[in-house]
Amino acid sequence: MIVLAAVAGFVILASVAATLYALVGYRKTWDVPLPATRASTDSSAIARGRYIVYGPGRCADCHSPDSTRPQLFLGQEVPLIGGPGEHTYLGTWSAPNLTPDSATGIGAVSDGQLARMMRHGVNREGRIGLPFMDAFADLTEEDLIAVLSFLRSLPPQPGVPPKPQLNLLGKITLSYFIQPYAPRTTLREKLTPEPSVRYGEYLANTLGGCGACHTARSLKTGEYLSPFFSGGLAFHSHLHPDTVYVSPNLTPDSATGRITAWSEQDFMQRFRAGLLIPDAPMPWGGFSRMTDDDLRALYRYLRSLAPVHHETGPTIQHVHGQAAG
């Protein structure tokens, strides 16, 4: 009995110690060097950045207020003053103001700090964040410069500041389980947009980040639970609390792939149609702005994937298990 009591006491002390460490340890900073990336005033770089931010990069989908979503889904440009963010099991993360406002936006944030956040997930204070933007780690240098250049060109507007609200599980997770990410391959200086499988791979995996939503994923750790592009991640409906939207399988599996029977023209027409299901989490507004060549490249890449047999069910389902948003 004495031994059992001692073991129980040790476990309790260890748990208390871990909890106390999490309450403080998640504030640790990471010594990740600032990239040398700098914004440009070149008009072509700014135009490319505008296309990425409001198009395939879908930045506006998160960094704009809910009140502007009707305009956003029509493919219109809305103020990038911040949005409601993400509500997860770990807490709530705001989607902050991306305009150069010095108080609530990026006015007081250096280009290097912004580049580090996109390349490594380390924020302006040197602290770790959840990997919401890990796909952007592999942006070409030219495209990262373009994004920064466009954001710097915006007029400053007050908006939503960065303000994560973490619960205990979130603090433990950031203390023990989340580390900075990094580019998966050698960084490329530039890629020429063209309707090819190679450029489609860049669109799907980096610019569009399609795999982040079209892959089953743990909402506690960010770990992927199924092969990429095979679908299965659920999203809460904000209009119907008893409903979730489940991302479909995009691989060319003849039985479970959602777009397997679509022609290239079918695929393009669906993107041009934009939002068809109210409250759907797919950023149709931005994707409807994509060029024909970009859509062709994306389609050709998805058709080149290895088929994965993964039945995700209908897009609209009753609430079950974990769901994002």
mmCIF file of C-alpha atoms in Angstrom:
data_model
loop_
_atom_site.group_PDB
_atom_site.id
_atom_site.type_symbol
_atom_site.label_atom_id
_atom_site.label_comp_id
_atom_site.label_asym_id
_atom_site.label_seq_id
_atom_site.Cartn_x
_atom_site.Cartn_y
_atom_site.Cartn_z
ATOM 1 C CA MET A 1 0.000 0.000 0.000
ATOM 2 C CA ILE A 2 2.861 2.352 0.851
ATOM 3 C CA VAL A 3 4.430 1.682 -2.536
ATOM 4 C CA LEU A 4 1.138 2.293 -4.336
ATOM 5 C CA ALA A 5 0.611 5.509 -2.410
ATOM 6 C CA ALA A 6 4.144 6.623 -3.283
ATOM 7 C CA VAL A 7 3.577 5.852 -6.967
ATOM 8 C CA ALA A 8 0.252 7.684 -6.925
ATOM 9 C CA GLY A 9 1.889 10.646 -5.238
ATOM 10 C CA PHE A 10 4.661 10.691 -7.818
ATOM 11 C CA VAL A 11 2.134 10.607 -10.662
ATOM 12 C CA ILE A 12 0.203 13.484 -9.121
ATOM 13 C CA LEU A 13 3.353 15.534 -8.609
ATOM 14 C CA ALA A 14 4.468 14.814 -12.168
ATOM 15 C CA SER A 15 1.068 15.884 -13.495
ATOM 16 C CA VAL A 16 1.142 19.068 -11.456
ATOM 17 C CA ALA A 17 4.686 19.797 -12.643
ATOM 18 C CA ALA A 18 3.706 19.223 -16.273
ATOM 19 C CA THR A 19 0.690 21.490 -15.865
ATOM 20 C CA LEU A 20 2.745 24.238 -14.243
ATOM 21 C CA TYR A 21 5.362 23.946 -16.972
ATOM 22 C CA ALA A 22 2.676 24.157 -19.631
ATOM 23 C CA LEU A 23 1.250 27.314 -18.075
ATOM 24 C CA VAL A 24 4.634 28.975 -18.429
ATOM 25 C CA GLY A 25 6.512 26.884 -20.981
ATOM 26 C CA TYR A 26 4.212 27.628 -23.903
ATOM 27 C CA ARG A 27 5.509 31.205 -23.740
ATOM 28 C CA LYS A 28 8.953 30.016 -24.806
ATOM 29 C CA THR A 29 10.560 31.624 -27.812
ATOM 30 C CA TRP A 30 12.201 29.863 -30.744
ATOM 31 C CA ASP A 31 15.533 30.910 -32.186
ATOM 32 C CA VAL A 32 14.499 30.720 -35.835
ATOM 33 C CA PRO A 33 16.446 33.240 -37.955
ATOM 34 C CA LEU A 34 14.528 35.908 -39.833
ATOM 35 C CA PRO A 35 14.514 35.309 -43.610
ATOM 36 C CA ALA A 36 16.102 37.984 -45.770
ATOM 37 C CA THR A 37 12.854 38.358 -47.775
ATOM 38 C CA ARG A 38 11.837 41.990 -48.346
ATOM 39 C CA ALA A 39 8.743 43.571 -49.890
ATOM 40 C CA SER A 40 8.994 45.416 -53.193
ATOM 41 C CA THR A 41 7.225 48.440 -54.663
ATOM 42 C CA ASP A 42 7.289 46.872 -58.130
ATOM 43 C CA SER A 43 3.799 47.004 -59.660
ATOM 44 C CA SER A 44 4.014 43.487 -61.130
ATOM 45 C CA ALA A 45 4.973 42.028 -57.733
ATOM 46 C CA ILE A 46 2.053 43.847 -56.092
ATOM 47 C CA ALA A 47 -0.342 42.588 -58.771
ATOM 48 C CA ARG A 48 0.871 39.011 -58.315
ATOM 49 C CA GLY A 49 0.444 39.375 -54.551
ATOM 50 C CA ARG A 50 -3.113 40.645 -54.992
ATOM 51 C CA TYR A 51 -3.930 37.606 -57.143
ATOM 52 C CA ILE A 52 -2.519 35.210 -54.534
ATOM 53 C CA VAL A 53 -4.135 36.891 -51.519
ATOM 54 C CA TYR A 54 -7.614 37.156 -53.041
ATOM 55 C CA GLY A 55 -7.279 34.070 -55.226
ATOM 56 C CA PRO A 56 -5.598 30.695 -54.722
ATOM 57 C CA GLY A 57 -3.798 31.749 -51.520
ATOM 58 C CA ARG A 58 -7.260 32.314 -49.928
ATOM 59 C CA CYS A 59 -5.802 34.741 -47.345
ATOM 60 C CA ALA A 60 -8.950 36.872 -47.506
ATOM 61 C CA ASP A 61 -11.076 33.891 -46.508
ATOM 62 C CA CYS A 62 -9.644 33.965 -42.976
ATOM 63 C CA HIS A 63 -8.439 37.552 -42.606
ATOM 64 C CA SER A 64 -11.724 39.339 -43.304
ATOM 65 C CA PRO A 65 -14.816 39.914 -41.122
ATOM 66 C CA ASP A 66 -17.798 37.570 -41.239
ATOM 67 C CA SER A 67 -19.917 40.523 -42.367
ATOM 68 C CA THR A 68 -18.044 40.612 -45.678
ATOM 69 C CA ARG A 69 -18.495 36.930 -46.553
ATOM 70 C CA PRO A 70 -21.350 37.536 -49.039
ATOM 71 C CA GLN A 71 -19.045 39.815 -51.037
ATOM 72 C CA LEU A 72 -16.106 37.452 -50.591
ATOM 73 C CA PHE A 73 -18.031 34.500 -52.009
ATOM 74 C CA LEU A 74 -18.874 36.591 -55.058
ATOM 75 C CA GLY A 75 -15.152 36.922 -55.687
ATOM 76 C CA GLN A 76 -15.002 40.558 -54.578
ATOM 77 C CA GLU A 77 -12.100 42.150 -52.727
ATOM 78 C CA VAL A 78 -12.886 42.843 -49.070
ATOM 79 C CA PRO A 79 -10.888 44.591 -46.301
ATOM 80 C CA LEU A 80 -8.172 42.373 -44.789
ATOM 81 C CA ILE A 81 -8.727 43.734 -41.278
ATOM 82 C CA GLY A 82 -8.959 40.337 -39.579
ATOM 83 C CA GLY A 83 -11.581 37.683 -39.022
ATOM 84 C CA PRO A 84 -13.095 35.473 -36.333
ATOM 85 C CA GLY A 85 -10.251 32.942 -36.570
ATOM 86 C CA GLU A 86 -10.338 29.302 -35.574
ATOM 87 C CA HIS A 87 -12.075 27.692 -32.612
ATOM 88 C CA THR A 88 -10.364 24.413 -31.691
ATOM 89 C CA TYR A 89 -10.039 21.994 -28.795
ATOM 90 C CA LEU A 90 -6.921 23.935 -27.831
ATOM 91 C CA GLY A 91 -8.474 27.379 -27.724
ATOM 92 C CA THR A 92 -9.265 30.228 -30.076
ATOM 93 C CA TRP A 93 -6.887 31.898 -32.524
ATOM 94 C CA SER A 94 -7.851 35.164 -34.169
ATOM 95 C CA ALA A 95 -7.081 35.797 -37.834
ATOM 96 C CA PRO A 96 -5.361 39.158 -37.420
ATOM 97 C CA ASN A 97 -5.407 42.387 -39.388
ATOM 98 C CA LEU A 98 -3.109 42.199 -42.429
ATOM 99 C CA THR A 99 -3.129 45.898 -43.280
ATOM 100 C CA PRO A 100 -0.121 48.088 -42.286
ATOM 101 C CA ASP A 101 -1.921 49.535 -39.248
ATOM 102 C CA SER A 102 0.732 50.040 -36.558
ATOM 103 C CA ALA A 103 -1.548 49.221 -33.602
ATOM 104 C CA THR A 104 -3.546 46.181 -34.743
ATOM 105 C CA GLY A 105 -1.992 45.183 -38.061
ATOM 106 C CA ILE A 106 1.427 44.540 -39.553
ATOM 107 C CA GLY A 107 2.673 48.122 -39.522
ATOM 108 C CA ALA A 108 5.112 47.437 -36.691
ATOM 109 C CA VAL A 109 6.053 43.964 -37.967
ATOM 110 C CA SER A 110 9.144 43.600 -40.137
ATOM 111 C CA ASP A 111 9.202 41.839 -43.499
ATOM 112 C CA GLY A 112 11.499 39.232 -41.974
ATOM 113 C CA GLN A 113 9.041 38.526 -39.154
ATOM 114 C CA LEU A 114 6.178 38.110 -41.630
ATOM 115 C CA ALA A 115 8.299 35.828 -43.816
ATOM 116 C CA ARG A 116 9.298 33.741 -40.784
ATOM 117 C CA MET A 117 5.651 33.307 -39.787
ATOM 118 C CA MET A 118 4.835 31.960 -43.242
ATOM 119 C CA ARG A 119 7.974 29.843 -43.639
ATOM 120 C CA HIS A 120 8.193 28.473 -40.084
ATOM 121 C CA GLY A 121 5.054 29.242 -38.052
ATOM 122 C CA VAL A 122 6.966 31.423 -35.580
ATOM 123 C CA ASN A 123 5.204 34.703 -34.851
ATOM 124 C CA ARG A 124 6.420 38.271 -34.444
ATOM 125 C CA GLU A 125 7.276 37.590 -30.787
ATOM 126 C CA GLY A 126 9.302 34.487 -31.628
ATOM 127 C CA ARG A 127 6.630 32.156 -30.249
ATOM 128 C CA ILE A 128 5.136 29.099 -31.891
ATOM 129 C CA GLY A 129 1.662 28.980 -33.371
ATOM 130 C CA LEU A 130 -0.584 26.218 -34.639
ATOM 131 C CA PRO A 131 0.323 25.144 -38.190
ATOM 132 C CA PHE A 132 -2.582 26.892 -39.918
ATOM 133 C CA MET A 133 -0.294 28.177 -42.686
ATOM 134 C CA ASP A 134 2.234 25.360 -42.988
ATOM 135 C CA ALA A 135 1.505 24.939 -46.703
ATOM 136 C CA PHE A 136 3.010 28.398 -47.311
ATOM 137 C CA ALA A 137 6.415 27.228 -46.087
ATOM 138 C CA ASP A 138 7.214 26.205 -49.660
ATOM 139 C CA LEU A 139 6.136 29.389 -51.433
ATOM 140 C CA THR A 140 8.620 30.418 -54.065
ATOM 141 C CA GLU A 141 10.669 33.408 -52.988
ATOM 142 C CA GLU A 142 9.097 35.436 -55.791
ATOM 143 C CA ASP A 143 5.571 34.649 -54.551
ATOM 144 C CA LEU A 144 6.430 35.368 -50.915
ATOM 145 C CA ILE A 145 7.849 38.740 -51.967
ATOM 146 C CA ALA A 146 4.669 39.348 -53.969
ATOM 147 C CA VAL A 147 2.415 38.657 -50.970
ATOM 148 C CA LEU A 148 4.436 40.933 -48.685
ATOM 149 C CA SER A 149 4.542 43.640 -51.363
ATOM 150 C CA PHE A 150 0.772 43.615 -51.796
ATOM 151 C CA LEU A 151 0.088 43.694 -48.052
ATOM 152 C CA ARG A 152 2.480 46.614 -47.625
ATOM 153 C CA SER A 153 0.662 48.476 -50.412
ATOM 154 C CA LEU A 154 -2.694 48.414 -48.587
ATOM 155 C CA PRO A 155 -3.956 51.484 -46.732
ATOM 156 C CA PRO A 156 -3.661 51.046 -42.931
ATOM 157 C CA GLN A 157 -6.983 50.197 -41.265
ATOM 158 C CA PRO A 158 -7.743 49.336 -37.633
ATOM 159 C CA GLY A 159 -8.860 45.769 -37.133
ATOM 160 C CA VAL A 160 -8.357 42.530 -35.211
ATOM 161 C CA PRO A 161 -4.993 42.200 -33.403
ATOM 162 C CA PRO A 162 -3.336 38.815 -32.782
ATOM 163 C CA LYS A 163 -4.944 37.455 -29.600
ATOM 164 C CA PRO A 164 -4.814 33.698 -29.027
ATOM 165 C CA GLN A 165 -6.921 32.451 -26.123
ATOM 166 C CA LEU A 166 -5.554 29.073 -25.063
ATOM 167 C CA ASN A 167 -7.037 26.531 -22.702
ATOM 168 C CA LEU A 168 -4.849 24.225 -20.604
ATOM 169 C CA LEU A 169 -4.750 21.553 -23.311
ATOM 170 C CA GLY A 170 -3.615 24.198 -25.773
ATOM 171 C CA LYS A 171 -0.810 25.335 -23.509
ATOM 172 C CA ILE A 172 0.341 21.757 -22.961
ATOM 173 C CA THR A 173 0.244 21.090 -26.713
ATOM 174 C CA LEU A 174 2.258 24.203 -27.571
ATOM 175 C CA SER A 175 4.732 23.376 -24.808
ATOM 176 C CA TYR A 176 5.385 19.752 -25.741
ATOM 177 C CA PHE A 177 4.089 18.835 -29.185
ATOM 178 C CA ILE A 178 4.232 21.738 -31.658
ATOM 179 C CA GLN A 179 7.526 22.819 -33.176
ATOM 180 C CA PRO A 180 8.367 25.239 -35.979
ATOM 181 C CA TYR A 181 7.827 23.799 -39.425
ATOM 182 C CA ALA A 182 10.103 24.384 -42.384
ATOM 183 C CA PRO A 183 10.091 24.137 -46.179
ATOM 184 C CA ARG A 184 9.910 20.493 -47.218
ATOM 185 C CA THR A 185 12.175 20.983 -50.213
ATOM 186 C CA THR A 186 14.907 23.344 -51.358
ATOM 187 C CA LEU A 187 13.301 26.748 -51.808
ATOM 188 C CA ARG A 188 12.666 27.733 -55.386
ATOM 189 C CA GLU A 189 13.271 31.281 -56.551
ATOM 190 C CA LYS A 190 10.313 31.252 -58.949
ATOM 191 C CA LEU A 191 7.946 29.052 -60.959
ATOM 192 C CA THR A 192 6.348 30.090 -64.209
ATOM 193 C CA PRO A 193 2.548 29.625 -64.106
ATOM 194 C CA GLU A 194 1.533 27.138 -66.784
ATOM 195 C CA PRO A 195 -1.144 24.434 -67.246
ATOM 196 C CA SER A 196 1.176 21.600 -66.245
ATOM 197 C CA VAL A 197 1.187 18.866 -63.600
ATOM 198 C CA ARG A 198 4.339 20.420 -62.111
ATOM 199 C CA TYR A 199 2.716 23.798 -61.571
ATOM 200 C CA GLY A 200 -0.514 22.130 -60.466
ATOM 201 C CA GLU A 201 1.448 20.395 -57.717
ATOM 202 C CA TYR A 202 2.620 23.803 -56.488
ATOM 203 C CA LEU A 203 -0.931 25.159 -56.579
ATOM 204 C CA ALA A 204 -2.397 22.175 -54.741
ATOM 205 C CA ASN A 205 0.277 21.730 -52.104
ATOM 206 C CA THR A 206 1.492 25.271 -51.503
ATOM 207 C CA LEU A 207 -0.510 28.156 -52.928
ATOM 208 C CA GLY A 208 -3.938 26.580 -52.527
ATOM 209 C CA GLY A 209 -3.056 24.304 -49.617
ATOM 210 C CA CYS A 210 -5.748 21.892 -50.803
ATOM 211 C CA GLY A 211 -4.319 18.963 -48.857
ATOM 212 C CA ALA A 212 -4.774 20.777 -45.533
ATOM 213 C CA CYS A 213 -8.564 20.540 -45.874
ATOM 214 C CA HIS A 214 -8.916 17.534 -48.147
ATOM 215 C CA THR A 215 -7.093 15.208 -45.736
ATOM 216 C CA ALA A 216 -8.364 13.821 -42.428
ATOM 217 C CA ARG A 217 -6.488 15.573 -39.618
ATOM 218 C CA SER A 218 -6.340 15.570 -35.821
ATOM 219 C CA LEU A 219 -7.620 18.870 -34.497
ATOM 220 C CA LYS A 220 -5.632 18.344 -31.299
ATOM 221 C CA THR A 221 -2.161 17.933 -32.780
ATOM 222 C CA GLY A 222 -2.507 18.851 -36.455
ATOM 223 C CA GLU A 223 -1.338 15.339 -37.437
ATOM 224 C CA TYR A 224 -2.631 14.059 -40.776
ATOM 225 C CA LEU A 225 -4.641 10.848 -40.428
ATOM 226 C CA SER A 226 -5.201 9.762 -44.030
ATOM 227 C CA PRO A 227 -3.310 9.968 -47.328
ATOM 228 C CA PHE A 228 -3.142 13.496 -48.748
ATOM 229 C CA PHE A 229 -6.096 14.618 -50.862
ATOM 230 C CA SER A 230 -8.198 11.616 -49.815
ATOM 231 C CA GLY A 231 -10.656 13.800 -47.877
ATOM 232 C CA GLY A 232 -12.413 13.269 -44.580
ATOM 233 C CA LEU A 233 -11.902 16.478 -42.580
ATOM 234 C CA ALA A 234 -15.160 17.791 -41.095
ATOM 235 C CA PHE A 235 -16.085 21.459 -40.684
ATOM 236 C CA HIS A 236 -18.844 22.918 -38.511
ATOM 237 C CA SER A 237 -21.704 24.696 -40.249
ATOM 238 C CA HIS A 238 -22.288 28.140 -38.757
ATOM 239 C CA LEU A 239 -25.853 28.232 -40.044
ATOM 240 C CA HIS A 240 -26.864 24.729 -38.911
ATOM 241 C CA PRO A 241 -25.233 23.642 -35.609
ATOM 242 C CA ASP A 242 -26.255 20.006 -36.123
ATOM 243 C CA THR A 243 -24.474 19.826 -39.490
ATOM 244 C CA VAL A 244 -20.897 19.382 -40.673
ATOM 245 C CA TYR A 245 -19.345 19.615 -44.113
ATOM 246 C CA VAL A 246 -16.912 16.800 -44.907
ATOM 247 C CA SER A 247 -14.179 17.362 -47.472
ATOM 248 C CA PRO A 248 -14.358 14.888 -50.368
ATOM 249 C CA ASN A 249 -11.698 12.561 -51.733
ATOM 250 C CA LEU A 250 -9.914 14.323 -54.615
ATOM 251 C CA THR A 251 -7.806 11.367 -55.747
ATOM 252 C CA PRO A 252 -8.859 9.599 -58.986
ATOM 253 C CA ASP A 253 -10.235 6.523 -57.236
ATOM 254 C CA SER A 254 -13.031 5.158 -59.426
ATOM 255 C CA ALA A 255 -15.272 4.281 -56.475
ATOM 256 C CA THR A 256 -14.722 7.052 -53.910
ATOM 257 C CA GLY A 257 -13.044 9.944 -55.761
ATOM 258 C CA ARG A 258 -15.437 12.905 -56.030
ATOM 259 C CA ILE A 259 -14.093 14.388 -59.263
ATOM 260 C CA THR A 260 -12.962 11.185 -61.017
ATOM 261 C CA ALA A 261 -15.720 11.385 -63.633
ATOM 262 C CA TRP A 262 -15.270 15.119 -64.224
ATOM 263 C CA SER A 263 -13.704 16.368 -67.424
ATOM 264 C CA GLU A 264 -11.273 19.266 -67.324
ATOM 265 C CA GLN A 265 -14.085 21.525 -68.539
ATOM 266 C CA ASP A 266 -16.424 20.229 -65.805
ATOM 267 C CA PHE A 267 -13.757 21.052 -63.229
ATOM 268 C CA MET A 268 -13.276 24.595 -64.534
ATOM 269 C CA GLN A 269 -17.003 25.248 -64.724
ATOM 270 C CA ARG A 270 -17.456 24.156 -61.111
ATOM 271 C CA PHE A 271 -14.817 26.630 -59.966
ATOM 272 C CA ARG A 272 -16.304 29.418 -62.055
ATOM 273 C CA ALA A 273 -19.732 28.770 -60.485
ATOM 274 C CA GLY A 274 -18.414 29.726 -57.037
ATOM 275 C CA LEU A 275 -20.512 29.188 -53.902
ATOM 276 C CA LEU A 276 -23.507 26.893 -54.442
ATOM 277 C CA ILE A 277 -24.080 25.587 -50.901
ATOM 278 C CA PRO A 278 -24.606 28.368 -48.322
ATOM 279 C CA ASP A 279 -22.061 28.293 -45.499
ATOM 280 C CA ALA A 280 -19.766 25.799 -47.266
ATOM 281 C CA PRO A 281 -16.179 26.056 -45.915
ATOM 282 C CA MET A 282 -14.571 25.841 -49.371
ATOM 283 C CA PRO A 283 -13.206 29.331 -50.248
ATOM 284 C CA TRP A 284 -15.084 29.442 -53.540
ATOM 285 C CA GLY A 285 -14.861 33.212 -53.858
ATOM 286 C CA GLY A 286 -11.088 33.211 -54.088
ATOM 287 C CA PHE A 287 -10.885 30.050 -56.148
ATOM 288 C CA SER A 288 -13.391 31.428 -58.666
ATOM 289 C CA ARG A 289 -10.825 34.181 -59.412
ATOM 290 C CA MET A 290 -8.171 31.683 -60.531
ATOM 291 C CA THR A 291 -6.952 31.870 -64.104
ATOM 292 C CA ASP A 292 -7.910 29.221 -66.647
ATOM 293 C CA ASP A 293 -4.309 28.020 -66.826
ATOM 294 C CA ASP A 294 -4.122 27.653 -63.042
ATOM 295 C CA LEU A 295 -7.346 25.631 -62.963
ATOM 296 C CA ARG A 296 -6.099 23.393 -65.771
ATOM 297 C CA ALA A 297 -2.833 22.838 -63.919
ATOM 298 C CA LEU A 298 -4.679 21.966 -60.709
ATOM 299 C CA TYR A 299 -6.981 19.509 -62.477
ATOM 300 C CA ARG A 300 -4.095 17.797 -64.248
ATOM 301 C CA TYR A 301 -2.172 17.402 -61.012
ATOM 302 C CA LEU A 302 -5.135 15.921 -59.131
ATOM 303 C CA ARG A 303 -5.694 13.451 -61.954
ATOM 304 C CA SER A 304 -2.024 12.414 -61.708
ATOM 305 C CA LEU A 305 -2.327 11.347 -58.058
ATOM 306 C CA ALA A 306 -2.338 7.699 -57.024
ATOM 307 C CA PRO A 307 -5.945 6.594 -56.411
ATOM 308 C CA VAL A 308 -6.837 6.229 -52.721
ATOM 309 C CA HIS A 309 -9.942 4.260 -51.797
ATOM 310 C CA HIS A 310 -11.384 6.391 -48.976
ATOM 311 C CA GLU A 311 -15.143 6.723 -48.610
ATOM 312 C CA THR A 312 -15.877 10.070 -46.957
ATOM 313 C CA GLY A 313 -19.645 10.010 -47.421
ATOM 314 C CA PRO A 314 -21.803 12.939 -48.570
ATOM 315 C CA THR A 315 -20.504 16.495 -48.229
ATOM 316 C CA ILE A 316 -23.276 17.451 -45.772
ATOM 317 C CA GLN A 317 -23.589 15.195 -42.722
ATOM 318 C CA HIS A 318 -24.899 15.245 -39.156
ATOM 319 C CA VAL A 319 -22.392 16.283 -36.498
ATOM 320 C CA HIS A 320 -20.105 13.458 -35.432
ATOM 321 C CA GLY A 321 -16.627 13.406 -33.910
ATOM 322 C CA GLN A 322 -14.204 16.295 -34.285
ATOM 323 C CA ALA A 323 -14.922 19.206 -36.590
ATOM 324 C CA ALA A 324 -12.953 22.306 -37.489
ATOM 325 C CA GLY A 325 -14.174 25.880 -37.504
#
